PDB file of C-alpha atoms in Angstrom:
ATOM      1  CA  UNK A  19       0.000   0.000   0.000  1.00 80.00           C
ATOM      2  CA  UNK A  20       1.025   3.459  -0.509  1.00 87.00           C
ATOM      3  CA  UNK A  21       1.405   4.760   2.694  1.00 90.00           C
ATOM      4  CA  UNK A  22       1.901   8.370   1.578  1.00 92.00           C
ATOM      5  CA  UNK A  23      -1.240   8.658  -0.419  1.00 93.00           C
ATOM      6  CA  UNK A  24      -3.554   6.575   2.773  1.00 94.00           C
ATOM      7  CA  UNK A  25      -2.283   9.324   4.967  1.00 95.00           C
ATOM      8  CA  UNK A  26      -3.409  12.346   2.317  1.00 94.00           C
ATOM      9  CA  UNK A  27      -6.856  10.824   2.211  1.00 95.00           C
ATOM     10  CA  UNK A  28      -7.585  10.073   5.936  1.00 95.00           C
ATOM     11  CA  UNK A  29      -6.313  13.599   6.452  1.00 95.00           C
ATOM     12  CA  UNK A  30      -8.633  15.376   3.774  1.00 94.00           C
ATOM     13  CA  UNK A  31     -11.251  12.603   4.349  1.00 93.00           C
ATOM     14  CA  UNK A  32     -10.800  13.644   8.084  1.00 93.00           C
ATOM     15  CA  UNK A  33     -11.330  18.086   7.464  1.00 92.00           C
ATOM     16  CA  UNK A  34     -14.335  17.323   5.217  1.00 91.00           C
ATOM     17  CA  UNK A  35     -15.927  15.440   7.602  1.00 89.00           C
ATOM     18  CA  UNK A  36     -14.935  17.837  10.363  1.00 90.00           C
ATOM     19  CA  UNK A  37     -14.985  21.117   8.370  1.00 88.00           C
ATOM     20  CA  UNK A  38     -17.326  21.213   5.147  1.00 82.00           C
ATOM     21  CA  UNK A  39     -19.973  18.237   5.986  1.00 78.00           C
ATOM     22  CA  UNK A  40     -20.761  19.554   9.534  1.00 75.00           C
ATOM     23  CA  UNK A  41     -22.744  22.418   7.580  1.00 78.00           C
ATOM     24  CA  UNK A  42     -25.392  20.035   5.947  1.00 79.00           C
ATOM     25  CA  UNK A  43     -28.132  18.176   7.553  1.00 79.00           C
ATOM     26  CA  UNK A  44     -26.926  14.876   5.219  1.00 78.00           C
ATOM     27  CA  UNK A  45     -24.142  14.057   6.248  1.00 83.00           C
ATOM     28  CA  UNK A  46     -22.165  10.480   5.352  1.00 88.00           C
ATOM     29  CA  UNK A  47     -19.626   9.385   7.104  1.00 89.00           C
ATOM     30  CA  UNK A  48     -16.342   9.535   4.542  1.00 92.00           C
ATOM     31  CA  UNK A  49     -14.026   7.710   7.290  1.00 94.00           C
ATOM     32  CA  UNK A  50     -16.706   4.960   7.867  1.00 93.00           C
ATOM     33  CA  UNK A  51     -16.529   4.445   3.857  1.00 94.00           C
ATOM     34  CA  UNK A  52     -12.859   4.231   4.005  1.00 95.00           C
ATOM     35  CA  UNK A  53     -13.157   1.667   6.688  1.00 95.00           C
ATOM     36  CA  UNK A  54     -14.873  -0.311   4.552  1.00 94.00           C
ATOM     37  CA  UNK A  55     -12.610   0.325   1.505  1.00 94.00           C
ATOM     38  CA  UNK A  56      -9.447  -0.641   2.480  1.00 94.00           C
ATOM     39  CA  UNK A  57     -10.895  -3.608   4.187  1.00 92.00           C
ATOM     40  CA  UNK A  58     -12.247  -4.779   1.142  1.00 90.00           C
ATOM     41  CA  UNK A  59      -9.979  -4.172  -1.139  1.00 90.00           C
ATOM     42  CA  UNK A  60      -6.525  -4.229   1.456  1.00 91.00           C
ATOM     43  CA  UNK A  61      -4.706  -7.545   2.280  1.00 91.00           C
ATOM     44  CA  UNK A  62      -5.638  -8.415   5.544  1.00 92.00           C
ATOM     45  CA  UNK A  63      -2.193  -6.606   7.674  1.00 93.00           C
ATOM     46  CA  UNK A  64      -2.822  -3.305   6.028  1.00 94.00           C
ATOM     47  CA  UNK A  65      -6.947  -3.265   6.620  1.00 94.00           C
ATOM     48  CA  UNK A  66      -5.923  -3.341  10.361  1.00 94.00           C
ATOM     49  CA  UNK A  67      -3.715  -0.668  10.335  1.00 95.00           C
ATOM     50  CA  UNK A  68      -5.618   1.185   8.333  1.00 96.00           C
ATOM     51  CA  UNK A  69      -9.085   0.492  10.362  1.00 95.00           C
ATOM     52  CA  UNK A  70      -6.958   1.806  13.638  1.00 95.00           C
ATOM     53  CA  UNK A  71      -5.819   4.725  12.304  1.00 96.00           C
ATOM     54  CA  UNK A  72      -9.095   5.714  10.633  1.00 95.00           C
ATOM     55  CA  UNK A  73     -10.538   4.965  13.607  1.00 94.00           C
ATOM     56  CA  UNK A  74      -7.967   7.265  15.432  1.00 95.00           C
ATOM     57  CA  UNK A  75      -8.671  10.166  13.150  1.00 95.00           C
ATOM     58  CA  UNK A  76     -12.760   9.803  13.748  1.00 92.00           C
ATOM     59  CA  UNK A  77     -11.868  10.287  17.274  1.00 92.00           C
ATOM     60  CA  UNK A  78      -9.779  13.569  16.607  1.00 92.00           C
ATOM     61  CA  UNK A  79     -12.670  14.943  15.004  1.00 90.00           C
ATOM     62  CA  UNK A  80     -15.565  13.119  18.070  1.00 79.00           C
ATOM     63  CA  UNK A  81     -16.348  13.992  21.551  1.00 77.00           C
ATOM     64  CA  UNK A  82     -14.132  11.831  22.810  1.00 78.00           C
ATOM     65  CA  UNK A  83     -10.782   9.861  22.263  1.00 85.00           C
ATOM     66  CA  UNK A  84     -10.726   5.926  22.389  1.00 85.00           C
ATOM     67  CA  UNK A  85     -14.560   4.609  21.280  1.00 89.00           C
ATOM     68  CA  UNK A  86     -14.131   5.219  17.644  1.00 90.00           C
ATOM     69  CA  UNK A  87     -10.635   3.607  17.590  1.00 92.00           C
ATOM     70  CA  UNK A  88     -11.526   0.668  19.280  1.00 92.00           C
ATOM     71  CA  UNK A  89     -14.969   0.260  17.370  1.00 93.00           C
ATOM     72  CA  UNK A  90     -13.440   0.839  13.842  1.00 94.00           C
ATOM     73  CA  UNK A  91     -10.389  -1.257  14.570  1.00 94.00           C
ATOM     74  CA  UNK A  92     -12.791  -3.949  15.625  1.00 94.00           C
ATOM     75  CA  UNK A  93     -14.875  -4.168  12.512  1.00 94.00           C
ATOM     76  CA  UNK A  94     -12.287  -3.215  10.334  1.00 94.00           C
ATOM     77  CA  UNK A  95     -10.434  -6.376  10.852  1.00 94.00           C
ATOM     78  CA  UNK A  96     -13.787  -8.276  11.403  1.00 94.00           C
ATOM     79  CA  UNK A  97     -14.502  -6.905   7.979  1.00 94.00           C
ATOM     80  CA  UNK A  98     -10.948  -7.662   6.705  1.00 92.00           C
ATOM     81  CA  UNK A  99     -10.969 -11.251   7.896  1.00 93.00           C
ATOM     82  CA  UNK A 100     -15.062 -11.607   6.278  1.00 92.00           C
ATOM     83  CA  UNK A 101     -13.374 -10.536   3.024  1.00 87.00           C
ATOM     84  CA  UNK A 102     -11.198 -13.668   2.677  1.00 87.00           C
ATOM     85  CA  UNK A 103     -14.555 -15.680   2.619  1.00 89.00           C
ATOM     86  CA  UNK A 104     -17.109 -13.782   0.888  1.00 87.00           C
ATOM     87  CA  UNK A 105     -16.523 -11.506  -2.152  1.00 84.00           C
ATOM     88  CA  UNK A 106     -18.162  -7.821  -1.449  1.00 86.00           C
ATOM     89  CA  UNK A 107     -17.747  -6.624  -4.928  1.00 83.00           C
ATOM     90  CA  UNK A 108     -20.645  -5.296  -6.314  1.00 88.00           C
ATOM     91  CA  UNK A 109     -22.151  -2.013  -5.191  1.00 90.00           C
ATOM     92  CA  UNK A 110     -25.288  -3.121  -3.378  1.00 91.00           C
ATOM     93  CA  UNK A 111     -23.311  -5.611  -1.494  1.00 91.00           C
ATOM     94  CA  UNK A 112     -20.958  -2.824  -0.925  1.00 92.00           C
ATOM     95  CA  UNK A 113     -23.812  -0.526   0.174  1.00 93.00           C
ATOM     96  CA  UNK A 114     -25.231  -2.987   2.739  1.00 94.00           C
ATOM     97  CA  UNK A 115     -21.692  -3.916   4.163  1.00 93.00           C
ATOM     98  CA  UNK A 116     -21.160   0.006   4.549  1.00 94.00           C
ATOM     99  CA  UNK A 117     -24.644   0.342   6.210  1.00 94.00           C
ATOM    100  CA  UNK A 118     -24.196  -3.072   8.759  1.00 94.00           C
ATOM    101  CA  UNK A 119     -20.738  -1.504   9.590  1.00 93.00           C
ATOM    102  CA  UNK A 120     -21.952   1.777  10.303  1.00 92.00           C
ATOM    103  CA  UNK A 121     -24.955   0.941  12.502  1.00 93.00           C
ATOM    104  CA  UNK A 122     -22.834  -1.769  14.170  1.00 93.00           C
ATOM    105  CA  UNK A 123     -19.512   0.603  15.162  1.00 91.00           C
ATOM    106  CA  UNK A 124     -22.089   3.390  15.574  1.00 87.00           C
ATOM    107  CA  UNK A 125     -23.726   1.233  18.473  1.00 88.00           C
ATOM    108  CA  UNK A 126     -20.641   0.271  19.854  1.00 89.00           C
ATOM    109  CA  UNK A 127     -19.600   3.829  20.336  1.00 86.00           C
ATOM    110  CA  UNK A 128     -22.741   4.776  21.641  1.00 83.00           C
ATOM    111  CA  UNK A 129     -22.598   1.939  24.503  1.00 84.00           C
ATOM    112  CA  UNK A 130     -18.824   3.258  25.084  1.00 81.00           C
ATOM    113  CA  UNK A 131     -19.107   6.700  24.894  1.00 74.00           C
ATOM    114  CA  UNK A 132     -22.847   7.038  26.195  1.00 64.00           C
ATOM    115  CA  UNK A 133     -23.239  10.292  23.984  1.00 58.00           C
ATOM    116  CA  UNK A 134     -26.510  10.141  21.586  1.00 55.00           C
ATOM    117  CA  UNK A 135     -26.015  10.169  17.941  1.00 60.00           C
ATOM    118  CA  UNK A 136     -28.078   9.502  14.825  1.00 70.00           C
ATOM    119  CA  UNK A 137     -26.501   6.377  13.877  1.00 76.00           C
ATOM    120  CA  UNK A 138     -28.874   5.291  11.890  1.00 79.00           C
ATOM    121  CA  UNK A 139     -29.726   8.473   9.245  1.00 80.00           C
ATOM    122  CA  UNK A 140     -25.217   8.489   8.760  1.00 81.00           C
ATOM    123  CA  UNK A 141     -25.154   4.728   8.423  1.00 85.00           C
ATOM    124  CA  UNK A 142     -27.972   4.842   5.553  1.00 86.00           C
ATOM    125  CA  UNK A 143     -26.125   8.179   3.968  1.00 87.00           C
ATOM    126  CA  UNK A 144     -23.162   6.356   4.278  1.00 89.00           C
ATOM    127  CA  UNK A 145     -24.329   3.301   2.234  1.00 89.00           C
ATOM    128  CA  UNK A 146     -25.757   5.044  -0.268  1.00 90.00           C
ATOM    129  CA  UNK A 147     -22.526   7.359  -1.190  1.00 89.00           C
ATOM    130  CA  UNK A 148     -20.216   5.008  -0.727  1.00 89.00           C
ATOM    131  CA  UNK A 149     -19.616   2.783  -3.309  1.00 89.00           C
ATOM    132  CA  UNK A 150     -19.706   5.332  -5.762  1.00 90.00           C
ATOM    133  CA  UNK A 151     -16.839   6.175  -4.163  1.00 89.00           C
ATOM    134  CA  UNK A 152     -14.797   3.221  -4.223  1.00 87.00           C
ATOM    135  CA  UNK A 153     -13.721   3.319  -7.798  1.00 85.00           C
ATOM    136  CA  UNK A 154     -12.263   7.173  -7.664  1.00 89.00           C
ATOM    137  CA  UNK A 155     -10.851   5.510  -3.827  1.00 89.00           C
ATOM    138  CA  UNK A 156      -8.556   2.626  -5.605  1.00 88.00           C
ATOM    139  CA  UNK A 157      -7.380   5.197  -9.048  1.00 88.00           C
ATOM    140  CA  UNK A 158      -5.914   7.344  -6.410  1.00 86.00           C
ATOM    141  CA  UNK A 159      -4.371   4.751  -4.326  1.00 87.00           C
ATOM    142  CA  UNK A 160      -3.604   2.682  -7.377  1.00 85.00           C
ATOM    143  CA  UNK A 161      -5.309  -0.600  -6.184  1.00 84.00           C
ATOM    144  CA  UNK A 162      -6.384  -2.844  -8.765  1.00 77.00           C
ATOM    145  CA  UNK A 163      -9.986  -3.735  -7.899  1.00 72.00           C
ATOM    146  CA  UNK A 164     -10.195  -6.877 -10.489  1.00 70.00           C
ATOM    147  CA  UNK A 165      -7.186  -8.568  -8.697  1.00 57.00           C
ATOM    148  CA  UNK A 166      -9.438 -10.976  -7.244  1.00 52.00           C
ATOM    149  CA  UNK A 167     -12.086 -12.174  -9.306  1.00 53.00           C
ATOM    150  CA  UNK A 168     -12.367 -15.804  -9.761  1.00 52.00           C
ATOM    151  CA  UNK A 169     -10.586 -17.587 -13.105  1.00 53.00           C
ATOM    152  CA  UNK A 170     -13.673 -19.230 -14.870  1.00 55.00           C
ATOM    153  CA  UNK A 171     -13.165 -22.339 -16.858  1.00 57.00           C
ATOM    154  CA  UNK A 172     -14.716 -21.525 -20.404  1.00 53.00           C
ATOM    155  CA  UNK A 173     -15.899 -25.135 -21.969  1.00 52.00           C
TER     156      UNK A 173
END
């Protein structure tokens, strides 16, 4: 992975979320759809380093430091481990995995940090914008998304 470019995008992913998207009433969460990029489309080692320190950004930008860390980490590697046995490559399965993560990590912080937030409303505006970002995602990290398709045996 290009370490370089992960650190430009969790930084600018990490001032729109904080700077430009706190102005709108929809509001996706652009480091939840990273989780879920780089687990999908990450070997497994760099999906966990990359869920922990997405999740460590989300909690520069929170009301507190330590629930979205541990809750991203968590289902970042649950996600990256998931990968190995089911295929999340088309955009509605991408959509749902985006939604189940969000609502899931959004309810763990909750029971952690015991601050209210609509998890639900960024979990659903989360799944719907995120896989159409996933293809402009891997161009700039220069991840080739058809790496692991399946070889077919043409008769």
């Amino acid at each position: 992975m290009r370490w370089y470019r992960f650190a430009v995008l969790v930084l600018l992913a990490t001032v729109l979320q904080a700077g430009f998207l706190s102005n709108f009433t929809v509001k996706p969460d652009l480091l939840l759809i990273l989780l879920v990029f780089f687990a999908v489309y990450s070997n497994t080692s760099e999906a966990i380093i990359s869920s922990f320190t997405i999740g460590f950004a989300a909690d520069l930008i929170g009301p507190a430091m330590g629930p979205q860390t541990i809750s991203f980490g968590l289902f970042g590697t649950a996600l990256a481990y998931l990968h190995q046995v089911i295929a999340i490559r088309k955009m509605p399965y991408q959509a749902l995995v985006i939604f189940a993560t969000g609502i899931l990590a959004g309810t763990m912080v909750h029971l952690l940090n015991l601050i209210y937030s609509d998890i639900f409303k960024a979990a659903l505006y989360s799944g719907i914008v995120g896989p159409f970002l996933f293809l402009p995602l891997a161009w700039w990290m220069r991840i080739k998304t058809n790496r692991f398709r399946r070889n077919r045996i043409m008769r």
